[in-house]
Short mmCIF file of C-alpha atoms in Angstrom, two decimals:
data_model
loop_
_atom_site.label_atom_id
_atom_site.label_comp_id
_atom_site.label_asym_id
_atom_site.label_seq_id
_atom_site.Cartn_x
_atom_site.Cartn_y
_atom_site.Cartn_z
CA UNK T 1 65.76 83.02 149.63
CA UNK T 2 66.04 80.67 146.64
CA UNK T 3 66.20 83.61 144.25
CA UNK T 4 68.84 85.34 146.39
CA UNK T 5 71.06 82.26 146.40
CA UNK T 6 70.65 81.91 142.65
CA UNK T 7 71.96 85.44 142.08
CA UNK T 8 74.77 84.96 144.58
CA UNK T 9 76.09 82.09 142.49
CA UNK T 10 75.47 83.99 139.25
CA UNK T 11 77.53 87.04 140.11
CA UNK T 12 80.61 85.30 141.45
CA UNK T 13 83.80 85.72 139.44
CA UNK T 14 84.13 82.01 138.70
CA UNK T 15 81.15 79.72 138.35
CA UNK T 16 80.97 75.96 138.01
CA UNK T 17 77.55 74.60 138.91
CA UNK T 18 74.92 72.01 138.16
CA UNK T 19 71.93 73.55 139.96
CA UNK T 20 69.65 75.31 137.44
CA UNK T 21 69.74 79.09 137.51
CA UNK T 22 68.80 82.24 135.58
CA UNK T 23 69.14 86.00 135.96
CA UNK T 24 71.35 88.98 135.17
CA UNK T 25 75.14 89.16 134.98
CA UNK T 26 76.36 92.64 135.94
CA UNK T 27 80.11 91.98 136.36
CA UNK T 28 82.72 89.77 134.74
CA UNK T 29 81.80 86.11 135.23
CA UNK T 30 83.36 82.79 134.24
CA UNK T 31 81.57 79.50 133.57
CA UNK T 32 83.13 76.04 133.54
CA UNK T 33 82.07 72.45 134.01
CA UNK T 34 78.33 71.85 133.59
CA UNK T 35 76.00 74.86 133.61
CA UNK T 36 72.23 74.25 133.72
CA UNK T 37 69.85 77.06 132.82
CA UNK T 38 66.15 77.19 133.64
CA UNK T 39 65.56 80.73 132.40
CA UNK T 40 66.98 83.71 130.57
CA UNK T 41 70.52 84.98 131.14
CA UNK T 42 71.15 88.69 130.52
CA UNK T 43 74.77 89.85 130.36
CA UNK T 44 74.60 93.58 131.05
CA UNK T 45 76.70 96.25 129.36
CA UNK T 46 80.30 96.47 130.61
CA UNK T 47 80.12 92.82 131.77
CA UNK T 48 81.97 89.94 130.12
CA UNK T 49 80.91 86.30 130.27
CA UNK T 50 83.90 83.98 129.90
CA UNK T 51 83.24 80.31 129.13
CA UNK T 52 86.08 77.84 129.68
CA UNK T 53 87.03 75.04 127.27
CA UNK T 54 85.01 71.88 127.79
CA UNK T 55 82.04 73.66 129.39
CA UNK T 56 78.60 72.10 128.85
CA UNK T 57 75.77 74.66 128.91
CA UNK T 58 72.54 72.69 129.23
CA UNK T 59 69.19 74.44 128.86
CA UNK T 60 65.96 73.00 130.23
CA UNK T 61 63.52 72.62 127.31
CA UNK T 62 60.55 74.97 126.97
CA UNK T 63 61.29 76.65 130.29
CA UNK T 64 61.86 80.31 131.15
CA UNK T 65 61.87 81.46 134.75
CA UNK T 66 63.75 84.62 133.90
CA UNK T 67 61.42 86.35 131.44
CA UNK T 68 64.17 88.71 130.31
CA UNK T 69 64.04 87.99 126.58
CA UNK T 70 61.64 88.00 123.66
CA UNK T 71 60.14 84.55 124.33
CA UNK T 72 58.35 83.93 127.62
CA UNK T 73 58.46 80.16 127.29
CA UNK T 74 62.01 79.47 126.13
CA UNK T 75 65.37 80.28 127.69
CA UNK T 76 67.52 82.84 125.90
CA UNK T 77 71.09 84.00 126.49
CA UNK T 78 71.12 87.75 125.80
CA UNK T 79 74.45 89.54 125.48
CA UNK T 80 74.39 93.31 125.94
CA UNK T 81 78.03 93.28 127.03
CA UNK T 82 80.40 90.64 125.71
CA UNK T 83 80.82 86.87 125.59
CA UNK T 84 84.13 85.06 125.14
CA UNK T 85 83.48 81.37 124.51
CA UNK T 86 86.78 79.86 123.40
CA UNK T 87 86.98 76.08 123.48
CA UNK T 88 89.48 73.85 121.75
CA UNK T 89 89.42 70.88 119.40
CA UNK T 90 89.99 68.58 122.38
CA UNK T 91 87.63 70.46 124.73
CA UNK T 92 84.79 72.13 122.79
CA UNK T 93 82.08 74.24 124.41
CA UNK T 94 78.53 72.94 123.91
CA UNK T 95 75.22 74.81 124.21
CA UNK T 96 72.44 72.22 124.04
CA UNK T 97 69.03 71.19 125.35
CA UNK T 98 69.03 69.29 128.63
CA UNK T 99 66.92 66.37 127.46
CA UNK T 100 67.42 62.69 126.58
CA UNK T 101 65.42 63.40 123.40
CA UNK T 102 66.33 66.96 122.37
CA UNK T 103 64.43 68.67 119.56
CA UNK T 104 64.81 71.89 117.55
CA UNK T 105 63.40 74.95 119.39
CA UNK T 106 63.81 73.41 122.87
CA UNK T 107 65.33 76.79 123.80
CA UNK T 108 65.49 80.21 122.15
CA UNK T 109 69.21 80.67 121.45
CA UNK T 110 72.00 83.21 121.95
CA UNK T 111 71.28 86.84 121.02
CA UNK T 112 74.08 89.39 120.65
CA UNK T 113 73.12 93.06 120.95
CA UNK T 114 76.56 94.43 121.74
CA UNK T 115 77.30 96.70 118.79
CA UNK T 116 80.45 98.18 120.28
CA UNK T 117 82.00 94.94 121.53
CA UNK T 118 83.42 92.02 119.57
CA UNK T 119 82.31 88.73 121.09
CA UNK T 120 84.22 85.56 120.26
CA UNK T 121 83.18 81.96 119.67
CA UNK T 122 85.76 79.28 119.00
CA UNK T 123 85.22 75.51 118.94
CA UNK T 124 81.62 75.84 120.09
CA UNK T 125 78.54 73.80 119.23
CA UNK T 126 75.10 75.42 119.48
CA UNK T 127 72.18 73.07 118.89
CA UNK T 128 68.46 72.42 119.39
CA UNK T 129 67.63 76.14 119.67
CA UNK T 130 65.02 78.13 117.80
CA UNK T 131 67.71 80.47 116.42
CA UNK T 132 71.15 79.33 117.54
CA UNK T 133 73.04 82.63 117.22
CA UNK T 134 71.39 85.95 116.41
CA UNK T 135 73.75 88.86 115.71
CA UNK T 136 71.56 91.93 116.05
CA UNK T 137 73.83 94.76 114.98
CA UNK T 138 76.71 92.85 116.54
CA UNK T 139 79.79 91.65 114.67
CA UNK T 140 81.31 88.67 116.49
CA UNK T 141 84.27 86.55 115.43
CA UNK T 142 83.19 82.92 115.03
CA UNK T 143 85.57 80.12 114.12
CA UNK T 144 85.68 76.32 114.18
CA UNK T 145 82.12 76.22 115.50
CA UNK T 146 79.07 74.13 114.62
CA UNK T 147 75.43 75.25 114.47
CA UNK T 148 73.10 72.31 113.98
CA UNK T 149 69.59 70.94 114.59
CA UNK T 150 68.06 74.40 115.08
CA UNK T 151 64.49 75.29 114.15
CA UNK T 152 64.88 78.63 112.34
CA UNK T 153 68.55 79.32 111.66
CA UNK T 154 72.05 78.33 112.58
CA UNK T 155 73.32 81.92 112.43
CA UNK T 156 71.22 85.03 111.79
CA UNK T 157 72.95 88.33 111.00
CA UNK T 158 70.82 91.46 111.22
CA UNK T 159 70.97 95.26 111.30
CA UNK T 160 74.31 95.79 109.52
CA UNK T 161 76.02 92.95 111.35
CA UNK T 162 79.47 92.22 109.93
CA UNK T 163 80.00 88.91 111.71
CA UNK T 164 83.00 86.86 110.58
CA UNK T 165 82.61 83.09 110.21
CA UNK T 166 85.74 81.02 109.61
CA UNK T 167 85.88 77.23 109.33
CA UNK T 168 82.39 76.75 110.75
CA UNK T 169 79.72 74.12 110.07
CA UNK T 170 76.06 75.09 109.55
CA UNK T 171 74.05 71.92 109.07
CA UNK T 172 70.63 70.34 109.60
CA UNK T 173 68.80 73.58 110.39
CA UNK T 174 65.11 73.57 109.54
CA UNK T 175 64.86 76.93 107.75
CA UNK T 176 68.38 78.10 106.92
CA UNK T 177 72.01 77.69 107.82
CA UNK T 178 72.73 81.43 107.51
CA UNK T 179 70.23 84.31 107.32
CA UNK T 180 71.21 87.87 106.39
CA UNK T 181 68.76 90.74 106.77
CA UNK T 182 68.47 94.46 107.50
CA UNK T 183 71.69 95.36 105.72
CA UNK T 184 73.87 92.61 107.19
CA UNK T 185 77.31 92.03 105.66
CA UNK T 186 78.83 88.91 107.21
CA UNK T 187 82.12 87.52 105.91
CA UNK T 188 82.07 83.73 105.46
CA UNK T 189 85.20 81.72 104.66
CA UNK T 190 86.12 78.02 104.66
CA UNK T 191 82.71 77.06 106.08
CA UNK T 192 80.52 74.04 105.36
CA UNK T 193 76.84 74.80 104.78
CA UNK T 194 74.84 71.68 104.01
CA UNK T 195 71.70 69.63 104.77
CA UNK T 196 69.63 72.68 105.71
CA UNK T 197 66.29 73.50 104.12
CA UNK T 198 68.06 76.57 102.70
CA UNK T 199 71.79 77.16 102.84
CA UNK T 200 72.01 80.96 102.82
CA UNK T 201 69.05 83.38 102.66
CA UNK T 202 69.60 87.07 101.94
CA UNK T 203 67.01 89.81 102.59
CA UNK T 204 66.76 93.60 102.77
CA UNK T 205 69.81 94.83 100.85
CA UNK T 206 72.10 92.60 102.86
CA UNK T 207 75.34 91.62 101.14
CA UNK T 208 77.11 88.64 102.65
CA UNK T 209 80.64 88.06 101.40
CA UNK T 210 80.79 84.34 100.59
CA UNK T 211 83.98 84.56 98.57
CA UNK T 212 85.73 86.84 96.09
CA UNK T 213 88.18 85.92 93.37
CA UNK T 214 90.44 88.85 94.24
CA UNK T 215 89.75 89.16 97.95
CA UNK T 216 91.47 92.00 99.76
CA UNK T 217 92.31 92.08 103.44
CA UNK T 218 89.16 91.60 105.49
CA UNK T 219 87.26 90.03 102.59
CA UNK T 220 86.41 86.36 102.08
CA UNK T 221 88.53 84.12 99.87
CA UNK T 222 85.62 81.70 99.68
CA UNK T 223 86.76 78.09 99.99
CA UNK T 224 83.34 77.26 101.45
CA UNK T 225 81.47 74.03 100.76
CA UNK T 226 77.81 74.84 100.03
CA UNK T 227 75.75 71.85 98.94
CA UNK T 228 72.88 69.48 99.65
CA UNK T 229 70.42 72.09 100.95
CA UNK T 230 66.85 71.08 100.17
CA UNK T 231 65.30 74.18 98.57
CA UNK T 232 68.27 76.38 97.66
CA UNK T 233 71.95 76.59 98.40
CA UNK T 234 71.67 80.38 98.15
CA UNK T 235 68.42 82.38 98.02
CA UNK T 236 69.15 86.04 97.28
CA UNK T 237 65.97 88.02 97.89
CA UNK T 238 67.92 91.22 98.30
CA UNK T 239 68.09 93.54 95.30
CA UNK T 240 71.89 93.72 95.63
CA UNK T 241 74.29 91.34 93.92
CA UNK T 242 76.48 89.20 96.16
CA UNK T 243 79.79 87.39 95.70
CA UNK T 244 79.99 83.63 96.25
CA UNK T 245 83.14 82.84 94.26
CA UNK T 246 85.87 80.26 94.79
CA UNK T 247 83.62 77.76 96.61
CA UNK T 248 82.87 74.05 96.24
CA UNK T 249 79.34 72.89 95.41
CA UNK T 250 79.86 69.10 95.19
CA UNK T 251 79.55 69.36 91.41
CA UNK T 252 81.77 70.75 88.67
CA UNK T 253 78.82 71.61 86.42
CA UNK T 254 78.02 75.29 86.20
CA UNK T 255 74.49 74.44 85.14
CA UNK T 256 73.96 72.16 88.14
CA UNK T 257 75.26 74.84 90.50
CA UNK T 258 72.94 77.39 88.91
CA UNK T 259 69.93 75.16 89.64
CA UNK T 260 70.63 75.40 93.38
CA UNK T 261 70.72 79.22 93.41
CA UNK T 262 67.72 81.57 93.41
CA UNK T 263 68.54 85.11 92.25
CA UNK T 264 67.82 87.60 89.46
CA UNK T 265 67.57 84.82 86.90
CA UNK T 266 64.52 83.57 88.79
CA UNK T 267 63.04 86.95 89.75
CA UNK T 268 64.09 90.30 88.21
CA UNK T 269 63.62 92.07 91.55
CA UNK T 270 66.38 89.96 93.15
CA UNK T 271 70.11 90.59 92.93
CA UNK T 272 72.60 88.30 91.20
CA UNK T 273 74.73 85.64 92.88
CA UNK T 274 78.20 85.76 91.31
CA UNK T 275 79.42 82.23 91.93
CA UNK T 276 82.02 81.74 89.19
CA UNK T 277 84.81 80.82 89.30
CA UNK T 278 84.19 77.85 91.56
CA UNK T 279 86.61 75.35 93.02
CA UNK T 280 86.77 72.03 91.26
CA UNK T 281 85.23 69.23 93.28
CA UNK T 282 87.86 66.55 93.83
CA UNK T 283 86.46 64.85 96.92
CA UNK T 284 84.93 61.42 96.62
CA UNK T 285 81.18 61.08 96.98
CA UNK T 286 80.00 60.07 100.40
CA UNK T 287 83.06 61.28 102.28
CA UNK T 288 82.54 63.34 105.41
CA UNK T 289 82.97 67.06 104.68
CA UNK T 290 86.31 68.52 105.69
CA UNK T 291 87.33 72.18 105.95
CA UNK T 292 88.91 73.48 102.76
CA UNK T 293 92.49 74.34 103.54
CA UNK T 294 93.93 75.74 100.35
CA UNK T 295 93.12 77.61 97.18
CA UNK T 296 90.81 76.56 94.39
CA UNK T 297 91.74 73.99 91.86
CA UNK T 298 91.18 74.68 88.21
CA UNK T 299 92.34 74.08 84.68
CA UNK T 300 96.09 74.27 84.17
CA UNK T 301 97.41 77.61 82.95
CA UNK T 302 101.14 78.50 82.66
CA UNK T 303 100.96 81.68 84.69
CA UNK T 304 97.42 81.26 85.98
CA UNK T 305 96.33 84.50 84.47
CA UNK T 306 92.65 85.36 84.13
CA UNK T 307 91.30 83.95 80.87
CA UNK T 308 88.58 85.43 78.69
CA UNK T 309 86.35 82.89 76.97
CA UNK T 310 84.20 83.51 73.91
CA UNK T 311 81.72 81.24 72.15
CA UNK T 312 83.95 81.45 69.04
CA UNK T 313 87.67 82.11 68.77
CA UNK T 314 88.26 80.87 72.30
CA UNK T 315 91.59 81.93 73.76
CA UNK T 316 91.91 85.05 71.55
CA UNK T 317 92.39 88.39 73.32
CA UNK T 318 89.69 91.04 73.30
CA UNK T 319 89.84 93.28 70.26
CA UNK T 320 91.31 96.77 70.68
CA UNK T 321 88.85 99.60 71.40
CA UNK T 322 87.67 101.91 68.64
CA UNK T 323 88.72 105.55 68.65
CA UNK T 324 85.20 106.71 69.45
CA UNK T 325 84.72 104.75 72.68
CA UNK T 326 85.94 101.63 74.44
CA UNK T 327 84.09 98.44 73.45
CA UNK T 328 81.27 97.19 75.64
CA UNK T 329 81.45 93.39 75.72
CA UNK T 330 78.26 91.45 75.48
CA UNK T 331 77.75 89.82 78.91
CA UNK T 332 76.77 86.63 77.11
CA UNK T 333 80.22 86.59 75.45
CA UNK T 334 82.48 87.93 78.18
CA UNK T 335 81.61 87.03 81.75
CA UNK T 336 83.45 87.41 85.02
CA UNK T 337 82.53 83.83 85.83
CA UNK T 338 84.71 82.56 82.98
CA UNK T 339 87.92 83.72 84.68
CA UNK T 340 90.31 81.08 86.01
CA UNK T 341 93.18 81.14 88.49
CA UNK T 342 94.94 78.92 91.03
CA UNK T 343 97.42 80.14 93.63
CA UNK T 344 98.59 76.55 94.11
CA UNK T 345 99.78 76.47 90.50
CA UNK T 346 101.52 79.84 90.89
CA UNK T 347 103.55 78.34 93.74
CA UNK T 348 104.30 75.27 91.61
CA UNK T 349 105.65 77.51 88.85
CA UNK T 350 107.89 79.31 91.35
CA UNK T 351 109.37 76.02 92.57
CA UNK T 352 110.01 74.87 89.00
CA UNK T 353 111.72 78.15 88.13
CA UNK T 354 113.99 77.92 91.15
CA UNK T 355 114.92 74.41 90.01
CA UNK T 356 116.29 75.83 86.76
CA UNK T 357 113.32 75.27 84.45
CA UNK T 358 112.92 78.27 82.10
CA UNK T 359 110.14 80.64 83.05
CA UNK T 360 107.06 80.65 80.81
CA UNK T 361 106.54 83.65 78.52
CA UNK T 362 104.79 86.81 79.64
CA UNK T 363 101.03 86.14 79.43
CA UNK T 364 99.00 87.56 76.58
CA UNK T 365 95.73 87.42 78.51
CA UNK T 366 94.91 90.03 81.21
CA UNK T 367 96.68 89.42 84.51
CA UNK T 368 95.03 89.82 87.92
CA UNK T 369 96.26 93.10 89.39
CA UNK T 370 97.75 91.47 92.50
CA UNK T 371 100.33 89.70 90.27
CA UNK T 372 101.71 92.98 88.87
CA UNK T 373 105.25 94.04 89.76
CA UNK T 374 103.83 97.12 91.49
CA UNK T 375 101.32 95.01 93.46
CA UNK T 376 98.15 96.58 92.06
CA UNK T 377 96.62 99.37 90.05
CA UNK T 378 97.75 103.02 90.16
CA UNK T 379 96.09 106.03 88.55
CA UNK T 380 97.53 108.57 86.12
CA UNK T 381 94.14 110.25 85.82
CA UNK T 382 91.29 109.54 88.25
CA UNK T 383 87.99 110.75 86.81
CA UNK T 384 85.14 111.60 89.16
CA UNK T 385 81.59 110.76 88.04
CA UNK T 386 78.95 113.47 88.05
CA UNK T 387 76.18 112.91 90.58
CA UNK T 388 72.90 112.34 88.66
CA UNK T 389 70.66 115.36 89.25
CA UNK T 390 67.53 113.22 89.59
CA UNK T 391 69.06 111.03 92.29
CA UNK T 392 70.54 114.08 94.00
CA UNK T 393 67.09 115.62 94.27
CA UNK T 394 65.74 112.35 95.65
CA UNK T 395 68.55 112.05 98.18
CA UNK T 396 69.47 108.67 96.74
CA UNK T 397 72.90 107.12 97.34
CA UNK T 398 74.45 104.10 95.67
CA UNK T 399 77.42 102.55 93.96
CA UNK T 400 78.44 100.89 90.69
CA UNK T 401 81.02 98.13 90.18
CA UNK T 402 82.74 97.24 86.92
CA UNK T 403 85.13 94.48 85.96
CA UNK T 404 87.84 96.35 84.04
CA UNK T 405 90.64 95.28 81.68
CA UNK T 406 93.45 97.83 81.23
CA UNK T 407 95.59 97.87 78.09
CA UNK T 408 99.39 97.92 78.11
CA UNK T 409 99.38 101.71 77.64
CA UNK T 410 97.10 102.29 80.66
CA UNK T 411 93.86 102.96 78.77
CA UNK T 412 90.64 101.06 79.47
CA UNK T 413 90.50 98.19 76.99
CA UNK T 414 87.20 96.65 78.07
CA UNK T 415 84.78 96.58 80.97
CA UNK T 416 81.64 94.89 82.20
CA UNK T 417 79.08 96.23 84.67
CA UNK T 418 78.85 93.83 87.61
CA UNK T 419 76.26 95.66 89.70
CA UNK T 420 74.71 99.09 90.14
CA UNK T 421 72.20 100.76 92.43
CA UNK T 422 70.44 102.56 89.59
CA UNK T 423 70.70 103.14 85.82
CA UNK T 424 71.65 106.81 86.20
CA UNK T 425 74.46 105.89 88.58
CA UNK T 426 75.64 103.30 86.06
CA UNK T 427 75.57 105.83 83.21
CA UNK T 428 77.56 108.41 85.18
CA UNK T 429 80.10 105.86 86.38
CA UNK T 430 80.56 104.45 82.87
CA UNK T 431 81.25 107.93 81.52
CA UNK T 432 83.91 108.50 84.18
CA UNK T 433 85.46 105.07 83.59
CA UNK T 434 85.98 105.83 79.90
CA UNK T 435 88.05 108.87 80.91
CA UNK T 436 90.25 107.00 83.39
CA UNK T 437 93.95 106.50 82.74
CA UNK T 438 95.90 103.94 84.73
CA UNK T 439 99.61 103.52 85.31
CA UNK T 440 100.76 100.86 82.81
CA UNK T 441 101.23 97.52 84.53
CA UNK T 442 104.28 95.28 84.29
CA UNK T 443 104.98 91.65 85.06
CA UNK T 444 108.65 90.66 85.40
CA UNK T 445 109.50 94.03 83.91
CA UNK T 446 107.37 93.67 80.77
CA UNK T 447 104.15 95.54 80.00
CA UNK T 448 100.97 93.47 80.38
CA UNK T 449 97.24 93.90 80.37
CA UNK T 450 95.62 93.51 83.78
CA UNK T 451 92.15 93.30 85.33
CA UNK T 452 90.39 94.26 88.56
CA UNK T 453 87.06 95.45 90.00
CA UNK T 454 86.52 99.23 90.00
CA UNK T 455 83.79 100.64 92.26
CA UNK T 456 82.30 104.14 92.10
CA UNK T 457 80.41 105.32 95.19
CA UNK T 458 77.83 108.08 95.18
CA UNK T 459 77.34 109.58 98.64
CA UNK T 460 75.62 112.77 99.73
CA UNK T 461 77.49 115.31 101.81
#
């Protein structure tokens, strides 16, 4: 009879209760008020669990009367259908241990296994779990939420999860704030990741997007704050390179930032972490972290065009290519992480121009493609790389990415390999790149050099 009553409450369309319960949810259900769990909750496929603003979900520590999840001793919320947990700044939703002295791993956490559904978390706090939020092949939208005081991870993305985290806080987790494995590709923007043992850990060819200088729609602009994590701010154990540009690290020193990152420089089997350019740190020490609201700050530049720095002759443009082949810059001399830009300063220039101040001259350094009159690159001749025979026989797929500078006449002036999935792929892509011809770019009607990332993908039929 007790079990029957428990399920009767569980399946109702609107639920506000304090008596502990557990079980399966097979139809749309709403929670509000105080919800106490003493065992696993399983939201079946086709069902949606709605959680109202201000709801407190309290989980009895080290208790599981449901036995529906992976841990027989800790309560887990398993989502096979969909969960919509949308709180507000004034009425957040809290998932926490029901204890006067809560501790990490008092309960298992929330596990999303709904690959075809997009769950949503907004203004939520998930704390004192083993793994607060596990996205197993699921790609939820998470914003303005906090994951803290968890034993293993704040958020774990697995099995090609493309979760999106915006303006979230991942702090005080005992292994990592964010874990990416099994090909996960989460997008992380304007988040604060601090005071964890590790900030971000990347495994198994996962490629989190922590920020890109020239982010396109759906990509991260960065603006994260990643700092103060005990062992590493970012540990990239994947063999793929990842972007972590346009972020704050609580230091303006490139060398100090580098010390907090573990990647190919520490182990040749790891991928790189491309963290430059970074936002200048202008916040006073000891202040509480606040979400980053606008673009990166950087050195003043009249038109905020990308700059190329060299150990000698700084500020001089790259030399023209020889007739035999385009030049291949030494990575030690020309690096993507020496580029600079600031959208705030672009807006300032616009305001000054409208006030009658003469416009600055057309830049001599390469301009980011999104500032071109035509809005981006266009091709006059698009060369296709030849699939390497050895990789074709092996059934190997991959891709190669270059940072490219195009001359005023549309030819390739210079390039740098950013990442590749194999030397033969890189060789084939480089050969094709040398043959490419681009539509000449203009800025305010005048021809300019411009830069962008060009990616070649090798896929089997």
